[in-house]
Coordinates of C-alpha atoms in Angstrom, one line a residue:
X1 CA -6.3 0.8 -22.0
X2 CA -9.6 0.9 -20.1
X3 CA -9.6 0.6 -16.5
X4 CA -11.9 -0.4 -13.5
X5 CA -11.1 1.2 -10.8
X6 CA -13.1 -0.3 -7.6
X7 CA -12.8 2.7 -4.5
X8 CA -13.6 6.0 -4.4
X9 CA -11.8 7.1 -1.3
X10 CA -9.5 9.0 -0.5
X11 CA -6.4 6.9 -2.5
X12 CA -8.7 6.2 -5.3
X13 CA -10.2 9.7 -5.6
X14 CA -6.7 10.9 -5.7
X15 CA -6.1 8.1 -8.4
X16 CA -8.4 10.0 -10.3
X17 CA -6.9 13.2 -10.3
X18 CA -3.7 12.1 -10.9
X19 CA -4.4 9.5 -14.2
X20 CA -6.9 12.7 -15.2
X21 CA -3.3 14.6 -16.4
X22 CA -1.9 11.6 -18.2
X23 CA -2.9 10.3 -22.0
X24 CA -2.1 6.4 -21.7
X25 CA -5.7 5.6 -21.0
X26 CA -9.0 5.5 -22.9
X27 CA -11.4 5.1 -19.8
X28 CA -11.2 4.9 -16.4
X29 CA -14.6 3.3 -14.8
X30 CA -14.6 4.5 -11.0
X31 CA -16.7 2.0 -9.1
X32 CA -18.1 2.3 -5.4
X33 CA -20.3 1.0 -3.3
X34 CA -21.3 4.6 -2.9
X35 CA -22.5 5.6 -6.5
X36 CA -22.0 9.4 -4.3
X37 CA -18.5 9.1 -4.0
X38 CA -18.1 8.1 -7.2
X39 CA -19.6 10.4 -8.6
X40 CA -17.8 13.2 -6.9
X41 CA -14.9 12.1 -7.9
X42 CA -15.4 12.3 -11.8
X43 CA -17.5 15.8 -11.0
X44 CA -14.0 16.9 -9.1
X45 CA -12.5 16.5 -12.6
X46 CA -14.2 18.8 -14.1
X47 CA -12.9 19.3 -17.8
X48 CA -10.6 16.3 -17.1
X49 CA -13.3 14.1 -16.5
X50 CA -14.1 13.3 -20.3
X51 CA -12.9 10.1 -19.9
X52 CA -14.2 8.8 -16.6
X53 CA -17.3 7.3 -16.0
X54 CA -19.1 6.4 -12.3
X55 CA -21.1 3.2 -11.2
X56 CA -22.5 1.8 -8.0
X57 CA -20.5 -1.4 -7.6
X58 CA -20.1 -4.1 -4.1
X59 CA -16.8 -4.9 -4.5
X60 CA -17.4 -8.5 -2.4
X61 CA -20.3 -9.3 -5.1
X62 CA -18.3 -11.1 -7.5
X63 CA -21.1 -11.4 -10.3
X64 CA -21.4 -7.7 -10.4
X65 CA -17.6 -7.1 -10.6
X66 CA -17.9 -9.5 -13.8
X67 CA -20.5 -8.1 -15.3
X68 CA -19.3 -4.3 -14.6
X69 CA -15.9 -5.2 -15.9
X70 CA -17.5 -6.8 -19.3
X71 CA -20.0 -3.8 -19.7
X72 CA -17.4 -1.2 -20.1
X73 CA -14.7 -3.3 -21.6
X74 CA -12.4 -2.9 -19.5
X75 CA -8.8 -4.8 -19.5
X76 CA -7.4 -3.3 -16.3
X77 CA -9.1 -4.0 -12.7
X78 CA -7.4 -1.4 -9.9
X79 CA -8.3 -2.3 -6.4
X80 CA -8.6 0.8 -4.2
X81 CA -10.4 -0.8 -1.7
X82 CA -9.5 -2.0 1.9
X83 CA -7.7 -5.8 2.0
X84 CA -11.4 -8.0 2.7
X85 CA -12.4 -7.5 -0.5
X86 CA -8.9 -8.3 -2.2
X87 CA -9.7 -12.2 -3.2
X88 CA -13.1 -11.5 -4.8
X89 CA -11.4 -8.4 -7.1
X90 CA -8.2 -10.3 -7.8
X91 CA -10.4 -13.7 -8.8
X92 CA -13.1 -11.4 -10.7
X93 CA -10.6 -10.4 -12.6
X94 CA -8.6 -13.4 -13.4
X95 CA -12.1 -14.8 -14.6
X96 CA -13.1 -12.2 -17.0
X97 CA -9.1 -12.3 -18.7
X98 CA -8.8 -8.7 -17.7
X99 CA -5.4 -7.5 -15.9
X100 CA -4.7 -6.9 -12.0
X101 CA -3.3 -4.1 -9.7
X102 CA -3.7 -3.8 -6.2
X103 CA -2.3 -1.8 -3.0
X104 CA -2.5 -4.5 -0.1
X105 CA -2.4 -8.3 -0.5
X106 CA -4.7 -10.4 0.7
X107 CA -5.3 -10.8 4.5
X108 CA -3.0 -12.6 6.7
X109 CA -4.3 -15.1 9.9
X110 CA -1.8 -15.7 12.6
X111 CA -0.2 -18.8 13.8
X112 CA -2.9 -20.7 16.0
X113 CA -0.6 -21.5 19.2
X114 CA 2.6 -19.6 18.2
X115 CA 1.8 -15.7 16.8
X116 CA 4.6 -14.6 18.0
X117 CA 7.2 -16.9 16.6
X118 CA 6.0 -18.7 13.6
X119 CA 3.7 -17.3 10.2
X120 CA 0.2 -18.6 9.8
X121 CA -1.2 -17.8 6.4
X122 CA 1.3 -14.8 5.5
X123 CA -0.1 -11.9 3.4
X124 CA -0.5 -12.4 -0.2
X125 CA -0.5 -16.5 0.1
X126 CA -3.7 -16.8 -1.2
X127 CA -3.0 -14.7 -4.2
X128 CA 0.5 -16.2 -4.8
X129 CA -1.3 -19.8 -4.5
X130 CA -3.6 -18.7 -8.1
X131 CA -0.3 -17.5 -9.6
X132 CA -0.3 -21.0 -12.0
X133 CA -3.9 -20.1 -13.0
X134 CA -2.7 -16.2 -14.3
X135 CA 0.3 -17.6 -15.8
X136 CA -2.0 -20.0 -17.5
X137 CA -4.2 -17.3 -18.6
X138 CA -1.4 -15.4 -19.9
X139 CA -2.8 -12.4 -17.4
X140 CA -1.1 -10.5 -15.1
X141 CA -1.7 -9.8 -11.1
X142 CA 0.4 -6.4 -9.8
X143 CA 0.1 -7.4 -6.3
X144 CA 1.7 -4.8 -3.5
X145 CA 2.0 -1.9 -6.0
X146 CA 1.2 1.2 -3.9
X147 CA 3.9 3.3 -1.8
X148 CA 4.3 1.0 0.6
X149 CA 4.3 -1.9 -0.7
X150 CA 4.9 -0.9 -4.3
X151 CA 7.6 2.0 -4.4
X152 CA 9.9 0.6 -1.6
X153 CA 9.9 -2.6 -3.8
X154 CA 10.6 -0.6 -6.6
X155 CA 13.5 1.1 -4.4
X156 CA 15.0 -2.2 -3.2
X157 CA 15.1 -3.8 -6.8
X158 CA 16.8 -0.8 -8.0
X159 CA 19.2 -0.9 -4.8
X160 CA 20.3 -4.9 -6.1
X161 CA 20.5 -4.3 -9.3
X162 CA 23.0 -1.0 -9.2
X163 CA 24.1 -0.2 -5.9
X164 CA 24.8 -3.6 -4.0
X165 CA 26.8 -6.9 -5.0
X166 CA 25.9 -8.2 -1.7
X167 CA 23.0 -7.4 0.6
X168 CA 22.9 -7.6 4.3
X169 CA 19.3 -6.0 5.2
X170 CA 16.5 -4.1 3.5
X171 CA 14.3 -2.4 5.7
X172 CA 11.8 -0.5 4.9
X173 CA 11.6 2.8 7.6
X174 CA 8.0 5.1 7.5
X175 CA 8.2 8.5 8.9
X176 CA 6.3 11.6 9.0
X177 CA 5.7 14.8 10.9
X178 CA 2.2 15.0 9.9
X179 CA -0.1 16.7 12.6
X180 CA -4.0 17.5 11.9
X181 CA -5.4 20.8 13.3
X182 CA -8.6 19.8 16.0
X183 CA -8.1 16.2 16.5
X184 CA -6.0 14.8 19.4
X185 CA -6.5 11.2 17.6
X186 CA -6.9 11.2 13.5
X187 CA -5.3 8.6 11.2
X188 CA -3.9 10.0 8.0
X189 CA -5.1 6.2 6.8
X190 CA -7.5 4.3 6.6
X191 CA -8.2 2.7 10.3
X192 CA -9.3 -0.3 9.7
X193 CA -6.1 -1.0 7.4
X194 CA -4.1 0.3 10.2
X195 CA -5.4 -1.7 13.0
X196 CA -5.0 -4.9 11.1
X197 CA -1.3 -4.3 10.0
X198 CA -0.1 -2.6 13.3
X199 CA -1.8 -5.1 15.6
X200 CA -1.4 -8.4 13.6
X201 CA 1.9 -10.3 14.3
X202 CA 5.1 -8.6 12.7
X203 CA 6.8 -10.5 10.3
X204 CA 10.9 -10.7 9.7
X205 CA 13.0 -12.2 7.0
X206 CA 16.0 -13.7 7.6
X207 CA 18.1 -15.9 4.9
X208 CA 19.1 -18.8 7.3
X209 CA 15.4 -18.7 9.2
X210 CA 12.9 -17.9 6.7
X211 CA 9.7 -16.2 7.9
X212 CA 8.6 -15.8 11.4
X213 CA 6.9 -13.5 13.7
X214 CA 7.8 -11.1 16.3
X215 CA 5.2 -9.0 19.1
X216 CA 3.8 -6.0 17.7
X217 CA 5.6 -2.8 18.1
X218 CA 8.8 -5.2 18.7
X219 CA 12.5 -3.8 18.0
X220 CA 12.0 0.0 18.5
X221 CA 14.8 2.1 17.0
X222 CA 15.7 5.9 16.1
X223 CA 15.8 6.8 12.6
X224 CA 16.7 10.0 11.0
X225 CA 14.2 10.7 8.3
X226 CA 15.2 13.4 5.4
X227 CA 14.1 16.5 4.8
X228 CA 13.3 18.2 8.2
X229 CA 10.9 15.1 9.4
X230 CA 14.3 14.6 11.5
X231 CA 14.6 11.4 14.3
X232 CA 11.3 9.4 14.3
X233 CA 11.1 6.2 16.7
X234 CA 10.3 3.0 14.4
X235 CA 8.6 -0.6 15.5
X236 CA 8.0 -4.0 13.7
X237 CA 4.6 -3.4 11.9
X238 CA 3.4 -6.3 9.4
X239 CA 3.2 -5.5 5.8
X240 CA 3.9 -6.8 2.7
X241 CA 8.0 -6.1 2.1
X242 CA 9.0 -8.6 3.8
X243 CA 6.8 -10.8 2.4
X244 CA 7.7 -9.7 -1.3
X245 CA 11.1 -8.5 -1.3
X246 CA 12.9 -12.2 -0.8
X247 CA 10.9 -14.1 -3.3
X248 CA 13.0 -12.0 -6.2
X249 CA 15.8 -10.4 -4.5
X250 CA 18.9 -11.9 -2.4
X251 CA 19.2 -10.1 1.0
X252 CA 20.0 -11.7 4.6
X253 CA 17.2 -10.3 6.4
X254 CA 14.6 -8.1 5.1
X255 CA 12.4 -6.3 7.8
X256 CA 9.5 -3.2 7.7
X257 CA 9.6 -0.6 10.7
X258 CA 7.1 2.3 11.2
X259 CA 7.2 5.7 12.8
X260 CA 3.7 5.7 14.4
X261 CA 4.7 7.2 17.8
X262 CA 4.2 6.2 21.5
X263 CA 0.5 8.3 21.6
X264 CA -0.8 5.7 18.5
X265 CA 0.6 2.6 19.8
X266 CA -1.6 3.5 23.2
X267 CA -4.5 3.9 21.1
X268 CA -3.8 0.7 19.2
X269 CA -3.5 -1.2 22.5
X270 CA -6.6 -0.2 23.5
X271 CA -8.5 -0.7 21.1
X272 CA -6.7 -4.1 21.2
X273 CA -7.3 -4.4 24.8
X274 CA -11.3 -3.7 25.0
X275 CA -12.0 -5.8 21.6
X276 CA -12.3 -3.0 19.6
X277 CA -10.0 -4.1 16.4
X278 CA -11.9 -7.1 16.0
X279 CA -14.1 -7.4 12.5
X280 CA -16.4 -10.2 13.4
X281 CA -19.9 -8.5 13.9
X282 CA -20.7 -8.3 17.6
X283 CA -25.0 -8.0 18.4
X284 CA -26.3 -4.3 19.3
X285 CA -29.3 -3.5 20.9
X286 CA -30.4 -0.5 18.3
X287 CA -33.7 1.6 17.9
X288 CA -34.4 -0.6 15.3
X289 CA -34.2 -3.9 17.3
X290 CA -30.7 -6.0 17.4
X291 CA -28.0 -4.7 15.0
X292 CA -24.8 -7.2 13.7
X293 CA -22.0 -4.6 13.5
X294 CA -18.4 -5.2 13.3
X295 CA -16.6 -3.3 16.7
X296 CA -13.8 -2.1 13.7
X297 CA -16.3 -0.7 11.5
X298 CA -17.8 1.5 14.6
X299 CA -14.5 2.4 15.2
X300 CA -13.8 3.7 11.6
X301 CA -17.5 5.6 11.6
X302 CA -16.2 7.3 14.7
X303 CA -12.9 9.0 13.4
X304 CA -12.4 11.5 10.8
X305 CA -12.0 10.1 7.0
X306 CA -8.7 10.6 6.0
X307 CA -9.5 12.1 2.5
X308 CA -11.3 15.0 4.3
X309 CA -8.1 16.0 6.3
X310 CA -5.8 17.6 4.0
X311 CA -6.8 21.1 4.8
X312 CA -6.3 20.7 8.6
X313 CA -2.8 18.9 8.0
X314 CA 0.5 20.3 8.1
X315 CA 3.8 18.5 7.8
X316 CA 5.5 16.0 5.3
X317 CA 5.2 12.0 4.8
X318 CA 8.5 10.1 4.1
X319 CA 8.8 6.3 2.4
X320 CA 11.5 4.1 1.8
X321 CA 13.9 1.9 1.8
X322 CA 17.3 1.6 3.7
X323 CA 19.9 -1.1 2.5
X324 CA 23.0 -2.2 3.9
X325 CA 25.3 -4.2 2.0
X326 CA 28.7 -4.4 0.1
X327 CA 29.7 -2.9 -3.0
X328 CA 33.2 -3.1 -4.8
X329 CA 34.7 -5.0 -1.4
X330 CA 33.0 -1.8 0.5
X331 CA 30.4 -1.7 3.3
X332 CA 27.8 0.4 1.7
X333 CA 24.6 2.0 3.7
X334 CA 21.6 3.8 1.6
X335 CA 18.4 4.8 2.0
X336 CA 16.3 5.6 -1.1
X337 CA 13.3 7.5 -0.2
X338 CA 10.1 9.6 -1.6
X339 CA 8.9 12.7 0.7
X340 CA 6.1 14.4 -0.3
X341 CA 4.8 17.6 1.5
X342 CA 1.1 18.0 2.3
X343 CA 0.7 21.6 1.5
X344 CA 2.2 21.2 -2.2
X345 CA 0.0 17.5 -3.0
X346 CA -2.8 20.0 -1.2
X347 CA -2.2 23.0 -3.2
X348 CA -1.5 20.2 -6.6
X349 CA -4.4 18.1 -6.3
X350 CA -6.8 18.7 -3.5
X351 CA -5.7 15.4 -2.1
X352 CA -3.8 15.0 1.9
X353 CA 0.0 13.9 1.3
X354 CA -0.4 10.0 2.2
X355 CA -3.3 9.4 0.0
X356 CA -1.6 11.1 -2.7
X357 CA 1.2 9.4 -2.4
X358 CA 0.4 6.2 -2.4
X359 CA -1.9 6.9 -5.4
X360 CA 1.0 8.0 -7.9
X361 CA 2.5 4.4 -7.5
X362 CA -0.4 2.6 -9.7
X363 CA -1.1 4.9 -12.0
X364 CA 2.4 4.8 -12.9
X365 CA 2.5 1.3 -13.5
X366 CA -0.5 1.2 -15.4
X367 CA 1.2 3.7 -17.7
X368 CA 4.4 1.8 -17.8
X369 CA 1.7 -1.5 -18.6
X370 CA 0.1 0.3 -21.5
X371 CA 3.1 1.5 -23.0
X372 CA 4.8 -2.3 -23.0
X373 CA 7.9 -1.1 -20.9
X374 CA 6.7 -3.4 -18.3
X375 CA 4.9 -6.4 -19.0
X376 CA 4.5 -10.3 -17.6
X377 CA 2.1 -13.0 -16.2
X378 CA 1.5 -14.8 -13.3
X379 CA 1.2 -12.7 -9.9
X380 CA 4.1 -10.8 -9.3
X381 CA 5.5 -8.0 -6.6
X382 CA 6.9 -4.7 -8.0
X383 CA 10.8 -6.3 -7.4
X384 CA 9.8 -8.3 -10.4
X385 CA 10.0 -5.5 -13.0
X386 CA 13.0 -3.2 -14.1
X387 CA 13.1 -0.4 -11.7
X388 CA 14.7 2.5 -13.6
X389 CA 12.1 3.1 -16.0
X390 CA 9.1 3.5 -12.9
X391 CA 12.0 5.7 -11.4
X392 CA 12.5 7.9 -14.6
X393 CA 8.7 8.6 -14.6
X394 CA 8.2 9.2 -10.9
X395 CA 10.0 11.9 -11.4
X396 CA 7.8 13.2 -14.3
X397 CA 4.4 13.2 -11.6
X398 CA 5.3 15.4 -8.9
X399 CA 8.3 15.6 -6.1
X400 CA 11.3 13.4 -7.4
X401 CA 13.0 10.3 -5.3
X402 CA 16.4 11.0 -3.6
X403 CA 19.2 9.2 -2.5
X404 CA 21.0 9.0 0.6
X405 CA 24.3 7.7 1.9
X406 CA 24.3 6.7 5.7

């Protein structure tokens, strides 16, 4: 297998470190549009770096993705890089025959005169609308396949097939403890990622309804995450579960809440509030004459990167999925979950606990992919694929999955 990876950030860079231990690939091409960062990234691997390689690459310029992906012969694209440039990856790829993974589907737009009670375009609609054309191809487009989306998919397949007959709810809960040493305000992800699926209409599941929309930050609750995180306040956020987990699996209502606490949401509002979150480019008198810059962007340059953090972060990061259901004629509550503590993916790998884990779910499946355990075309979600075997190897990378009765 040789693989394009486009992003060196902080998932991908961790991407790197992680595939760097594993056999199941010939070459790994890491791709940015800072040949800098790259670079790094294969120097950071050191010995391990024998089979990377680093280019300069625009990940929106769909030519060069072509003609990257045919010079190094690669049969693998892996999009690290933020949602915008999702549709010009996922088509590059199609149109060179080589194979697809990404993290986060491609952008959403909300409801013109309802936002807040019906779905515009939904995330991932214009990748599921090209599904035809990759069965056709006989290619396949992993579409969701981080942490979240990716493992909680993974989680609520696993849940159908051997814990449930019948499924009430799957709801994916977030929570962490994480706190950063010397910043009243820093992101353990990537901002502009996190203003557009905090601030962008929430979407809900339900069997008899379908898809709509709630307010952001709609339908707070308590939940108790595992090991020492403890009670963490949850909201509607939009993201990709809900928007994955009912085109394969049978539940009534499927729904995604996230710890982000009341401090964040402020912040979110805002930046909301004074136009801040908004991508078009806005005109700025510079030194240099007028400037076209996107108000998101500035806020992004302002913060902290989140790669650079791990050293002034303490605390642990929690993902997964809760399901309520019936098994054997009995209510039945679980919640399958993944913690990972930043000190140990610090002490590991060098890379902050949310990037890392989020990294460990695609390299994973690209393993399970070159080794024919999983396998398919068209453009499918991670609830697609047999879950035990991505369950039994999770377990080989780093902190293992648990298990909870509620």
């Amino acid at each position: 297998m040789r693989v394009l990876l486009v992003g060196a950030g902080g998932v991908g860079t961790a991407i790197t470190r992680i595939a760097a231990r594993r056999p199941f690939f010939e070459h790994m091409t890491v791709a940015d549009y800072d040949l800098g960062r790259a670079e790094s990234a294969v120097a950071a691997l050191g010995e391990r770096g024998d089979r990377f390689s680093a280019v300069r690459l625009d990940a929106s310029d769909r030519a060069a993705v072509l003609e990257t992906l045919g010079r190094h012969r690669c049969d693998v694209l892996l999009n690290a890089t933020d949602p915008r440039f999702v549709l010009p990856l996922f088509e590059s790829a199609l149109a060179h025959g080589a194979h697809y993974l990404d993290m986060a589907m491609s952008l959403s737009r909300p409801h013109p005169s309802r936002p807040y009670e019906e779905c515009g375009v939904k995330l991932g609609d214009a990748q599921f609308e090209q599904a035809a054309d990759w069965e056709a191809a006989g290619r396949l487009a992993l579409v969701g396949m981080g942490v979240e989306p990716g493992l909680s998919d993974v989680f609520a397949r696993y849940a159908s097939d051997e814990l449930f007959d019948e499924i009430e709810e799957i709801g994916i809960r977030d929570g962490a403890n994480l706190t950063v040493d010397g910043y009243d305000f820093a992101p353990s992800f990537s901002i502009w990622t996190t203003i557009e699926e905090c601030l962008n209409p929430p979407v809900v599941y339900e069997q008899e309804r379908g898809w709509y929309t709630t307010a952001p930050f709609s339908e707070p609750e308590v939940f108790d995450f595992p090991d020492g995180i403890g009670p963490v306040e949850c909201v509607n956020v939009e993201h990709e579960e809900v928007l994955l987990v009912p085109r394969w699996l049978k539940a009534r209502k499927v729904t995604f809440k996230y710890g982000l606490g009341d401090e964040f949401i402020g912040v979110l509002r805002t930046l909301h509030l004074l136009g801040l979150d908004r991508t078009e480019p806005v005109s700025v008198r510079s030194d240099l004459g007028q400037a076209a810059v996107s108000p998101r962007d500035v806020v992004a340059a302002c913060l902290p990167d989140p790669a650079g953090l791990g050293e002034r972060m303490h605390g642990k990061t929690c993902a997964g999925t809760w399901v309520k259901g019936v098994k054997d004629g009995r209510p039945r509550e679980v919640y399958l979950y993944h913690v990972v503590d930043n000190q140990w993916s610090m002490r590991e790998y060098g890379s902050q606990a949310v990037v890392w884990q989020t990294a460990i779910n695609p390299v994973a499946a690209l393993e399970l992919l070159a080794g024919g355990v999983w396998g398919g075309s068209g453009v499918l979600g991670p609830e697609a694929l047999p879950p035990r075997p991505f369950l039994d190897l999770l377990t080989e990378y780093g902190p293992p999955w648990g298990m909870r009765e509620q």
